[in-house]
Amino acid sequence: MLKSKSFWIVVAFAIFTTIPFLGLTEFNTKGEPRESIVAVSMLQNGDWILPTNNGGEFAYKPPFFHWCIAATSLISGEVTLFTSRFPSAIAAIAMLIACYIFFAKRKDETTSLLASLICFTFFEVHRAIFACRVDMVLTGLIVLALLQLYKWNEKGMRGVPIIATLLMGCATLTKGPVGIILPCLTMGVFSLMRGENFWKCVWKYGLAAIISAILPALWYVAAYQRGGESFLDLVMEENFGRFMGKMSYESHENPPHYYLVSLIAGCLPWTLMLLVSLFFLKYKKPTKTLKEYWTKIKGMNPYNLFALLVIVIIVAFYCIPKSKRSVYILPIYPFLAYYIAIYAQWLLKNFPKAIKIFGWIVSSLGFLLLLAFTATKYGWIPDSVCGTGKHAIDNLRMLRALESIPISIITILFITLPAYAIWQFVRYNSEEKLSNKVLYSICAVAISIFLSLDAIYQPAILTSKSDKVIADEVSKIANGEPITSYVATYMLHFFGINWYLDDNVGVFDPDKYPNKDTKGYMLVGEKDYTKLQELYGDRYTFEEVYRSNKRSCDVKQIVLLLKYSIN
């Protein structure tokens, strides 16, 4: 495999299209700084078991992801944007390379290479790679565990799958028991469909699950000794409460068909190929019975059946809880990419026109991106397109951010990449008989679009949404004095501002800490200020000393900095 040209293409592609761009965009959502701040508190306080942050709060998730950030940050000396996102990128790269090797050995290198390129150009996967969230690390660990369990199954399930159990243990330490449940459940069903004895499956996969749980159990015991009942309540809510839809805060409740919509969006731009192909397929009434279809599925070659079961079981599993998010089903995307790669090659052979149309659609998107930037840069887009509602100022700020992108050699290189990739597509598309090169060129167009976004457009647009500028102003005014915060919404904080201020923003709660919050500076949303005055206006004096000119990406309100003192 190390001598394979395709293998090194995958490795180089995975590294050089992700790593250089991880630290370019400031935090602009509440989720990223909320996770990163846990690693900050680990390094500041030396507590790697159950650190507190955001004014004394436990992390919502187990610590493996935060350990990875903290360990990476030890090298640089501090937690940065780059080190915060590095674990997600590494997990995705490892997953991509492992999946390439897995399918290249069992199917062929061409399909495996194409599947790898497709997977990394899925919108949902690409977004998760660049996010400081637990989801991509969990996904990488689950996928790697599945591949290891499959290899163990190929060998007759002899011995103990040590690597798989370590991966499942780390997955459980990333986001809970699903890290063990999903791999063991999927492989258990796969083994039964391949004719294995039921009790042998129960024994073998049950033992693997028990061994996998040892490492997480050690942490849970240590964390419970630190956090007591408060920690236990959080664990029960994040795992069982989320599964049953009984969270004490908003938990992304969605209907079962939510995942169908998520997949349509998450698989872009390849969803467009599937859509185009519908107009070329020849339809006929099914003639086989359900039993015959079931027999055909069971008779599939092992790795195809395995890939299919991963997709079906994981989606079905996550349809059960009321809480549903598109990132929950991320582990299915490498296997979905494999099937799309097979389908794309089949279309190329039988309906090449469908591939041509799809290629032109993707190329048009790349051309429109370049055209839109040119129009914005030269002021051809009027401010009126930003609208007049509450988001108008934010939209105008993003428009100005695009206009202010400096033109340099690097900028020109990245914004013109789609043009070069489109030229390659046109070149291969004009051949009398289309080859796999046209599919690779379409992948190149999609990749070039993402590179333009990651290197040039997104850092400008999304950084304009960041709370960094607010944090900088607050830091200047407070000048080292204590800063607290008040947010009316339960379990919501100024995550971004707190991260940029090195976890130095406390929580204003005089009822809980009557002798602590006597004077200092306080962050509060413009709307929450009214409630703050109703609750504490008779006991405290509040003076507004700063008002942000943008809404916080955490509380979605204009941010006020108050100077307060007890009466």
Coordinates of C-alpha atoms in Angstrom, one line a residue:
M1 CA 0.0 0.0 0.0
L2 CA 2.9 2.4 0.7
K3 CA 4.0 2.0 -2.8
S4 CA 0.6 3.0 -4.2
K5 CA 0.4 6.4 -5.9
S6 CA -3.3 6.7 -4.9
F7 CA -2.5 6.2 -1.3
W8 CA 0.0 9.1 -1.2
I9 CA -2.5 11.2 -3.1
V10 CA -5.0 10.6 -0.3
V11 CA -2.5 11.3 2.4
A12 CA -1.2 14.6 0.8
F13 CA -4.8 15.7 -0.1
A14 CA -6.1 15.1 3.4
I15 CA -3.2 16.9 5.1
F16 CA -2.7 19.9 2.8
T17 CA -6.3 20.8 2.3
T18 CA -7.0 20.9 6.1
I19 CA -4.1 21.6 8.4
P20 CA -2.9 24.9 7.0
F21 CA -6.3 26.5 7.4
L22 CA -7.4 25.5 10.9
G23 CA -6.5 28.7 12.6
L24 CA -7.6 31.3 10.1
T25 CA -11.2 31.8 11.3
E26 CA -12.0 33.3 14.7
F27 CA -14.6 31.5 16.8
N28 CA -18.0 32.6 15.7
T29 CA -20.4 30.2 17.3
K30 CA -21.0 29.3 21.0
G31 CA -20.1 25.6 20.5
E32 CA -16.4 26.0 19.6
P33 CA -15.3 28.2 22.5
R34 CA -17.5 26.2 24.9
E35 CA -15.4 23.1 24.1
S36 CA -12.0 24.8 23.8
I37 CA -12.4 26.6 27.2
V38 CA -12.4 23.2 29.0
A39 CA -8.8 22.6 27.7
V40 CA -7.9 26.2 28.8
S41 CA -9.1 25.4 32.3
M42 CA -7.2 22.1 32.3
L43 CA -3.9 23.8 31.6
Q44 CA -4.6 26.7 33.9
N45 CA -5.7 24.7 36.9
G46 CA -4.0 21.3 36.3
D47 CA -7.2 19.5 36.7
W48 CA -7.5 17.0 33.9
I49 CA -10.3 14.9 35.5
L50 CA -13.2 17.3 36.0
P51 CA -12.2 20.9 35.4
T52 CA -14.7 23.8 35.8
N53 CA -15.1 26.7 33.5
N54 CA -17.5 29.5 32.6
G55 CA -17.8 30.5 36.2
G56 CA -17.7 27.1 37.8
E57 CA -19.5 24.8 35.3
F58 CA -18.6 21.2 34.5
A59 CA -18.0 20.3 30.9
Y60 CA -21.1 18.8 29.2
K61 CA -19.1 15.9 27.6
P62 CA -16.4 13.5 28.8
P63 CA -12.8 14.8 28.5
F64 CA -11.0 12.8 25.7
F65 CA -11.6 15.6 23.1
H66 CA -10.5 18.2 25.6
W67 CA -7.4 16.1 26.6
C68 CA -6.5 16.1 22.9
I69 CA -6.7 19.9 22.7
A70 CA -4.8 20.4 25.9
A71 CA -2.1 17.9 24.9
T72 CA -1.7 19.6 21.5
S73 CA -1.6 23.0 23.2
L74 CA 1.2 22.0 25.5
I75 CA 3.5 22.0 22.4
S76 CA 2.5 25.6 21.5
G77 CA 2.3 26.8 25.1
E78 CA -1.3 27.9 24.9
V79 CA -4.7 27.0 23.6
T80 CA -5.2 28.6 20.2
L81 CA -7.7 28.4 17.4
F82 CA -5.4 26.0 15.6
T83 CA -4.8 23.7 18.5
S84 CA -8.5 23.7 19.3
R85 CA -9.4 22.4 15.9
F86 CA -6.4 20.2 15.3
P87 CA -7.9 17.0 17.0
S88 CA -10.9 17.2 14.6
A89 CA -8.7 17.5 11.6
I90 CA -6.4 14.6 12.7
A91 CA -9.4 12.4 13.4
A92 CA -10.8 13.1 9.9
I93 CA -7.4 12.5 8.2
A94 CA -6.9 9.2 10.1
M95 CA -10.5 8.1 9.2
L96 CA -10.0 9.0 5.5
I97 CA -6.7 7.1 5.2
A98 CA -8.0 4.1 7.1
C99 CA -11.1 3.9 4.9
Y100 CA -9.0 4.2 1.8
I101 CA -6.8 1.3 2.8
F102 CA -9.8 -0.8 3.9
F103 CA -11.7 -0.5 0.6
A104 CA -8.6 -0.5 -1.6
K105 CA -7.6 -3.9 -0.3
R106 CA -11.1 -5.3 -0.6
K107 CA -12.6 -3.5 -3.7
D108 CA -10.0 -1.6 -5.8
E109 CA -7.8 1.5 -5.6
T110 CA -9.8 3.5 -8.1
T111 CA -13.1 3.2 -6.2
S112 CA -11.3 3.8 -2.9
L113 CA -9.6 6.9 -4.1
L114 CA -12.8 8.3 -5.6
A115 CA -14.7 7.5 -2.3
S116 CA -12.0 9.3 -0.3
L117 CA -12.2 12.4 -2.4
I118 CA -16.0 12.4 -2.3
C119 CA -16.1 11.9 1.5
F120 CA -13.9 15.0 2.1
T121 CA -16.0 17.1 -0.3
F122 CA -19.3 16.3 1.5
F123 CA -20.5 19.5 3.0
E124 CA -21.3 18.0 6.4
V125 CA -17.9 16.3 6.7
H126 CA -15.9 19.3 5.5
R127 CA -17.7 21.5 8.0
A128 CA -17.0 19.1 10.9
I129 CA -13.3 18.9 10.1
F130 CA -12.8 22.6 10.8
A131 CA -14.9 22.7 14.0
C132 CA -13.7 22.6 17.6
R133 CA -16.5 20.1 18.5
V134 CA -16.4 16.5 19.7
D135 CA -18.3 15.2 16.7
M136 CA -15.5 14.6 14.3
V137 CA -13.3 13.0 16.9
L138 CA -16.1 10.7 17.9
T139 CA -16.8 9.9 14.3
G140 CA -13.2 9.1 13.6
L141 CA -13.0 6.8 16.6
I142 CA -16.2 5.0 15.8
V143 CA -15.3 4.5 12.1
L144 CA -11.8 3.2 13.0
A145 CA -13.3 0.9 15.6
L146 CA -15.8 -0.5 13.0
L147 CA -13.0 -1.2 10.6
Q148 CA -10.9 -3.0 13.3
L149 CA -13.9 -5.1 14.4
Y150 CA -14.5 -6.0 10.8
K151 CA -10.9 -7.2 10.4
W152 CA -11.4 -9.1 13.7
N153 CA -14.5 -10.7 12.2
E154 CA -12.6 -11.7 9.1
K155 CA -10.2 -13.7 11.3
G156 CA -13.0 -15.6 12.9
M157 CA -13.2 -13.4 16.0
R158 CA -10.3 -15.1 17.6
G159 CA -8.7 -13.5 20.7
V160 CA -9.6 -10.0 21.8
P161 CA -9.7 -7.0 19.4
I162 CA -7.4 -4.8 21.6
I163 CA -7.1 -1.9 19.2
A164 CA -10.9 -1.8 18.6
T165 CA -11.6 -1.8 22.4
L166 CA -9.2 1.1 22.9
L167 CA -10.8 3.0 20.1
M168 CA -14.3 2.4 21.6
G169 CA -13.1 3.3 25.0
C170 CA -11.8 6.6 23.7
A171 CA -15.0 7.2 21.8
T172 CA -17.0 6.7 25.0
L173 CA -14.7 9.2 26.7
T174 CA -15.5 11.6 23.9
K175 CA -19.3 11.6 24.0
G176 CA -20.6 8.7 26.0
P177 CA -21.8 5.1 25.6
V178 CA -22.7 5.4 21.9
G179 CA -18.9 5.0 21.3
I180 CA -19.4 1.3 22.3
I181 CA -23.0 0.7 21.4
L182 CA -22.8 1.7 17.7
P183 CA -19.8 -0.4 16.7
C184 CA -20.8 -3.5 18.6
L185 CA -24.4 -3.3 17.5
T186 CA -23.5 -2.9 13.9
M187 CA -21.0 -5.7 13.9
G188 CA -23.3 -7.9 15.8
V189 CA -26.0 -7.5 13.2
F190 CA -23.4 -8.0 10.4
S191 CA -22.2 -11.3 12.0
L192 CA -25.7 -12.6 12.4
M193 CA -26.5 -11.9 8.8
R194 CA -23.3 -13.7 7.8
G195 CA -24.5 -16.8 9.6
E196 CA -22.6 -16.6 12.9
N197 CA -24.1 -18.3 16.0
F198 CA -26.2 -15.9 18.0
W199 CA -24.7 -16.7 21.4
K200 CA -21.2 -16.5 20.0
C201 CA -22.0 -13.0 18.8
V202 CA -23.4 -12.0 22.2
W203 CA -20.3 -13.5 24.0
K204 CA -17.7 -12.0 21.7
Y205 CA -19.1 -8.5 21.2
G206 CA -20.3 -8.4 24.8
L207 CA -16.8 -9.1 26.0
A208 CA -15.4 -6.5 23.6
A209 CA -17.9 -4.0 25.0
I210 CA -17.0 -4.8 28.6
I211 CA -13.3 -4.4 28.0
S212 CA -14.0 -1.1 26.1
A213 CA -15.8 0.2 29.1
I214 CA -12.9 -0.2 31.6
L215 CA -11.1 3.0 30.6
P216 CA -14.2 5.2 30.7
A217 CA -15.3 3.6 33.9
L218 CA -12.0 4.7 35.6
W219 CA -12.7 8.3 34.6
Y220 CA -16.4 8.2 35.6
V221 CA -15.5 7.0 39.1
A222 CA -12.8 9.6 39.5
A223 CA -15.1 12.3 38.2
Y224 CA -17.9 11.3 40.5
Q225 CA -15.5 11.5 43.4
R226 CA -14.9 15.1 42.4
G227 CA -18.3 16.2 41.3
G228 CA -20.7 14.1 43.4
E229 CA -24.4 14.2 42.6
S230 CA -24.1 17.3 40.4
F231 CA -21.8 15.4 38.0
L232 CA -24.0 12.3 38.1
D233 CA -27.1 14.4 37.2
L234 CA -25.2 15.9 34.3
V235 CA -24.2 12.4 33.0
M236 CA -27.7 11.1 33.3
E237 CA -29.1 14.1 31.4
E238 CA -26.6 14.2 28.6
N239 CA -27.0 10.4 27.9
F240 CA -30.3 9.1 29.0
G241 CA -32.1 12.4 29.2
R242 CA -31.0 13.3 25.6
F243 CA -32.0 9.9 24.3
M244 CA -35.4 10.1 25.9
G245 CA -35.9 13.8 25.0
K246 CA -36.1 14.9 28.6
M247 CA -33.4 17.5 28.7
S248 CA -33.6 20.5 31.0
Y249 CA -32.5 22.7 28.2
E250 CA -33.1 22.9 24.4
S251 CA -31.9 19.6 22.9
H252 CA -32.5 19.8 19.2
E253 CA -35.8 17.9 19.0
N254 CA -36.7 17.0 15.4
P255 CA -39.0 14.5 13.6
P256 CA -37.6 11.2 12.2
H257 CA -37.5 12.5 8.6
Y258 CA -35.0 15.2 9.8
Y259 CA -32.1 12.9 8.8
L260 CA -33.4 12.6 5.2
V261 CA -33.2 16.4 4.9
S262 CA -29.8 16.4 6.7
L263 CA -28.4 13.8 4.2
I264 CA -29.6 15.8 1.2
A265 CA -27.8 18.9 2.5
G266 CA -24.9 17.1 4.1
C267 CA -24.0 15.2 0.8
L268 CA -23.8 18.3 -1.3
P269 CA -22.6 18.7 -4.0
W270 CA -22.9 15.0 -4.7
T271 CA -26.7 15.1 -4.0
L272 CA -26.9 17.0 -7.2
M273 CA -25.4 14.1 -9.1
L274 CA -28.0 11.8 -7.6
L275 CA -30.7 14.2 -8.6
V276 CA -29.5 14.6 -12.2
S277 CA -29.2 10.8 -12.5
L278 CA -33.0 10.4 -11.8
F279 CA -33.8 11.8 -15.2
F280 CA -31.7 9.1 -16.9
L281 CA -32.6 5.9 -15.1
K282 CA -35.0 3.5 -16.6
Y283 CA -37.7 2.6 -14.1
K284 CA -39.6 -0.7 -13.9
K285 CA -42.0 -2.3 -11.5
P286 CA -40.3 -4.4 -8.8
T287 CA -40.8 -8.1 -9.5
K288 CA -39.1 -9.7 -6.5
T289 CA -40.7 -10.4 -3.1
L290 CA -39.4 -8.9 0.1
K291 CA -37.9 -12.3 1.0
E292 CA -36.0 -12.4 -2.3
Y293 CA -34.7 -8.9 -1.7
W294 CA -33.6 -9.9 1.8
T295 CA -31.9 -13.0 0.5
K296 CA -30.1 -10.8 -2.1
I297 CA -28.9 -8.4 0.6
K298 CA -27.6 -11.2 2.8
G299 CA -25.8 -12.6 -0.2
M300 CA -23.9 -9.4 -0.9
N301 CA -20.1 -9.6 -0.6
P302 CA -19.0 -8.9 3.0
Y303 CA -17.5 -5.5 2.7
N304 CA -20.5 -4.1 0.7
L305 CA -22.9 -5.6 3.3
F306 CA -20.8 -4.1 6.1
A307 CA -20.9 -0.6 4.5
L308 CA -24.7 -0.8 4.0
L309 CA -25.3 -1.9 7.6
V310 CA -23.2 0.9 9.0
I311 CA -25.4 3.4 7.1
V312 CA -28.8 1.8 8.0
I313 CA -28.1 0.9 11.6
I314 CA -26.6 4.2 12.6
V315 CA -29.4 6.3 11.0
A316 CA -32.0 4.0 12.5
F317 CA -30.4 4.2 15.9
Y318 CA -30.4 8.0 15.9
C319 CA -34.0 8.2 14.7
I320 CA -35.1 6.8 18.1
P321 CA -34.2 9.7 20.4
K322 CA -36.1 13.0 20.1
S323 CA -32.8 14.9 20.1
K324 CA -31.5 14.9 16.5
R325 CA -28.6 16.7 14.9
S326 CA -27.0 16.3 11.5
V327 CA -23.6 15.7 13.1
Y328 CA -24.9 12.6 15.0
I329 CA -24.8 10.5 11.8
L330 CA -21.4 11.6 10.6
P331 CA -20.0 8.1 10.9
I332 CA -22.0 6.9 7.9
Y333 CA -20.5 9.4 5.5
P334 CA -17.3 7.4 4.6
F335 CA -19.5 4.4 3.7
L336 CA -22.0 6.6 1.9
A337 CA -19.1 8.0 -0.1
Y338 CA -18.1 4.4 -1.0
Y339 CA -21.5 3.7 -2.5
I340 CA -21.7 7.0 -4.3
A341 CA -18.2 6.3 -5.8
I342 CA -19.5 3.0 -7.2
Y343 CA -22.7 4.7 -8.5
A344 CA -20.7 7.5 -10.1
Q345 CA -18.6 5.0 -12.0
W346 CA -21.7 3.1 -13.0
L347 CA -23.2 6.3 -14.3
L348 CA -20.0 7.2 -16.2
K349 CA -20.2 3.9 -18.0
N350 CA -24.0 3.8 -18.7
F351 CA -25.2 7.4 -18.6
P352 CA -22.1 9.6 -19.2
K353 CA -24.3 12.6 -20.0
A354 CA -25.5 12.6 -16.4
I355 CA -21.9 13.0 -15.2
K356 CA -21.3 15.8 -17.8
I357 CA -24.4 17.7 -16.5
F358 CA -23.4 17.3 -12.9
G359 CA -19.8 18.4 -13.7
W360 CA -21.1 21.6 -15.4
I361 CA -23.4 22.3 -12.4
V362 CA -20.4 22.1 -9.9
S363 CA -18.2 24.1 -12.3
S364 CA -20.9 26.8 -12.5
L365 CA -20.9 27.0 -8.7
G366 CA -17.1 27.6 -8.8
F367 CA -17.5 30.2 -11.5
L368 CA -20.3 32.0 -9.6
L369 CA -18.2 32.1 -6.4
L370 CA -15.4 33.9 -8.3
L371 CA -17.9 36.2 -10.0
A372 CA -19.6 37.0 -6.6
F373 CA -16.3 37.9 -5.0
T374 CA -15.3 40.1 -8.0
A375 CA -18.7 41.9 -7.8
T376 CA -18.4 42.4 -4.1
K377 CA -14.7 43.6 -4.2
Y378 CA -15.5 46.3 -6.8
G379 CA -18.6 47.5 -5.0
W380 CA -21.1 46.3 -7.6
I381 CA -23.4 44.8 -5.0
P382 CA -25.6 47.5 -3.3
D383 CA -26.1 47.6 0.4
S384 CA -29.8 47.0 -0.1
V385 CA -29.2 43.3 -0.6
C386 CA -28.4 43.1 3.1
G387 CA -32.1 43.6 3.9
T388 CA -33.7 45.8 6.5
G389 CA -34.5 43.4 9.4
K390 CA -32.6 42.7 12.6
H391 CA -29.9 40.9 10.7
A392 CA -29.2 43.7 8.2
I393 CA -26.3 45.2 10.2
D394 CA -24.7 41.7 10.5
N395 CA -25.1 41.1 6.8
L396 CA -23.7 44.5 5.9
R397 CA -20.7 43.8 8.2
M398 CA -20.0 40.5 6.3
L399 CA -20.3 42.3 3.0
R400 CA -17.8 44.9 4.1
A401 CA -15.5 42.1 5.3
L402 CA -15.5 40.6 1.8
E403 CA -14.8 44.0 0.3
S404 CA -11.8 44.5 2.6
I405 CA -10.0 41.2 1.7
P406 CA -6.5 42.4 0.6
I407 CA -5.4 41.3 -2.9
S408 CA -2.1 39.5 -2.8
I409 CA -0.5 36.6 -4.6
I410 CA -1.9 34.2 -2.1
T411 CA -5.4 35.6 -2.5
I412 CA -5.3 35.5 -6.2
L413 CA -4.0 31.9 -6.1
F414 CA -6.8 30.6 -4.0
I415 CA -9.7 32.6 -5.6
T416 CA -8.6 31.4 -9.0
L417 CA -8.2 27.8 -8.1
P418 CA -11.8 26.9 -9.1
A419 CA -11.1 28.4 -12.6
Y420 CA -8.1 26.1 -13.1
A421 CA -10.0 23.1 -11.8
I422 CA -12.9 24.0 -14.2
W423 CA -10.5 24.2 -17.1
Q424 CA -9.3 20.6 -16.2
F425 CA -12.9 19.4 -16.1
V426 CA -13.6 21.0 -19.5
R427 CA -10.5 19.3 -20.9
Y428 CA -11.4 15.8 -19.7
N429 CA -15.1 16.3 -20.4
S430 CA -14.4 17.0 -24.1
E431 CA -12.8 13.6 -24.6
E432 CA -14.8 11.3 -27.0
K433 CA -15.0 8.6 -24.3
L434 CA -15.1 9.7 -20.7
S435 CA -12.8 8.1 -18.2
N436 CA -12.5 8.3 -14.4
K437 CA -10.4 11.4 -15.0
V438 CA -13.6 13.4 -15.5
L439 CA -14.8 12.2 -12.0
Y440 CA -11.5 13.2 -10.5
S441 CA -11.7 16.6 -12.2
I442 CA -15.2 17.2 -10.7
C443 CA -13.8 16.3 -7.3
A444 CA -11.0 18.8 -8.0
V445 CA -13.5 21.6 -8.7
A446 CA -15.4 20.8 -5.5
I447 CA -12.1 20.8 -3.6
S448 CA -11.0 24.0 -5.1
I449 CA -14.2 25.7 -4.0
F450 CA -13.7 24.5 -0.5
L451 CA -10.1 25.7 -0.5
S452 CA -11.2 29.2 -1.7
L453 CA -13.7 29.3 1.1
D454 CA -11.4 28.0 3.8
A455 CA -8.4 30.2 2.9
I456 CA -10.0 33.5 1.8
Y457 CA -13.8 33.9 2.1
Q458 CA -14.7 32.2 5.4
P459 CA -12.0 33.8 7.5
A460 CA -13.2 37.2 6.4
I461 CA -17.0 36.5 6.6
L462 CA -17.1 34.4 9.8
T463 CA -14.5 36.4 11.7
S464 CA -16.8 39.5 11.2
K465 CA -19.3 37.5 13.3
S466 CA -16.9 36.7 16.1
D467 CA -17.1 38.2 19.6
K468 CA -13.3 38.8 19.6
V469 CA -13.7 42.5 19.0
I470 CA -16.1 42.7 21.9
A471 CA -13.7 40.8 24.2
D472 CA -10.9 43.1 23.2
E473 CA -12.9 46.2 24.1
V474 CA -14.1 44.7 27.4
S475 CA -10.5 43.8 28.3
K476 CA -9.3 47.3 27.8
I477 CA -12.1 48.8 29.9
A478 CA -12.0 46.3 32.7
N479 CA -8.2 46.5 32.8
G480 CA -7.7 43.4 35.0
E481 CA -10.7 44.0 37.3
P482 CA -13.1 41.1 38.0
I483 CA -15.7 40.5 35.2
T484 CA -18.9 38.6 35.8
S485 CA -21.9 37.9 33.4
Y486 CA -25.6 37.5 33.5
V487 CA -27.6 35.5 31.0
A488 CA -31.2 34.9 31.5
T489 CA -31.3 31.7 29.4
Y490 CA -30.4 28.6 31.4
M491 CA -27.0 27.1 30.8
L492 CA -26.1 29.8 28.3
H493 CA -23.0 31.9 28.8
F494 CA -20.7 34.3 26.9
F495 CA -18.7 31.4 25.7
G496 CA -16.7 33.3 23.1
I497 CA -15.9 36.4 25.1
N498 CA -14.9 34.1 28.0
W499 CA -12.5 32.2 25.8
Y500 CA -10.9 35.3 24.5
L501 CA -10.5 36.5 28.1
D502 CA -8.8 33.2 29.2
D503 CA -11.8 31.9 31.2
N504 CA -11.8 35.0 33.5
V505 CA -15.5 35.7 33.2
G506 CA -17.5 34.6 36.2
V507 CA -21.3 34.2 36.7
F508 CA -23.3 36.9 38.5
D509 CA -25.4 35.0 41.1
P510 CA -25.7 37.0 44.4
D511 CA -28.3 34.6 45.7
K512 CA -25.9 31.7 45.5
Y513 CA -22.7 33.8 46.4
P514 CA -24.0 36.7 48.5
N515 CA -20.5 37.9 49.6
K516 CA -18.8 37.4 46.2
D517 CA -20.6 39.7 43.7
T518 CA -20.3 43.1 45.5
K519 CA -18.7 45.2 42.7
G520 CA -16.9 45.0 39.4
Y521 CA -17.8 44.7 35.7
M522 CA -20.6 42.7 34.3
L523 CA -21.5 41.4 30.8
V524 CA -25.2 41.3 29.9
G525 CA -27.3 41.2 26.8
E526 CA -29.4 44.2 26.0
K527 CA -32.7 42.4 26.4
D528 CA -31.5 40.5 29.5
Y529 CA -30.6 43.8 31.2
T530 CA -34.3 44.5 31.8
K531 CA -34.7 41.3 33.7
L532 CA -31.4 41.9 35.6
Q533 CA -32.8 45.2 36.8
E534 CA -36.1 43.6 37.8
L535 CA -34.3 41.0 39.9
Y536 CA -31.5 43.0 41.5
G537 CA -32.2 46.7 40.8
D538 CA -33.1 47.3 44.4
R539 CA -29.9 45.8 45.7
Y540 CA -27.3 47.0 43.1
T541 CA -26.4 50.1 41.1
F542 CA -25.7 49.5 37.4
E543 CA -23.9 51.8 35.1
E544 CA -23.5 51.1 31.4
V545 CA -19.9 51.8 30.3
Y546 CA -19.8 50.0 27.0
R547 CA -22.3 48.9 24.3
S548 CA -21.2 46.7 21.4
N549 CA -22.0 47.6 17.8
K550 CA -22.8 44.0 17.0
R551 CA -24.9 41.2 18.4
S552 CA -23.0 38.5 20.3
C553 CA -22.9 35.1 18.5
D554 CA -23.7 33.5 21.9
V555 CA -26.7 35.3 23.3
K556 CA -27.8 36.9 20.0
Q557 CA -28.1 40.3 21.6
I558 CA -26.2 43.6 21.7
V559 CA -23.7 43.2 24.6
L560 CA -23.5 45.7 27.4
L561 CA -20.7 46.1 29.9
L562 CA -21.9 47.4 33.2
K563 CA -20.1 48.7 36.2
Y564 CA -22.0 47.6 39.2
S565 CA -21.8 47.9 43.0
I566 CA -24.0 46.7 45.9
N567 CA -26.1 49.4 47.5

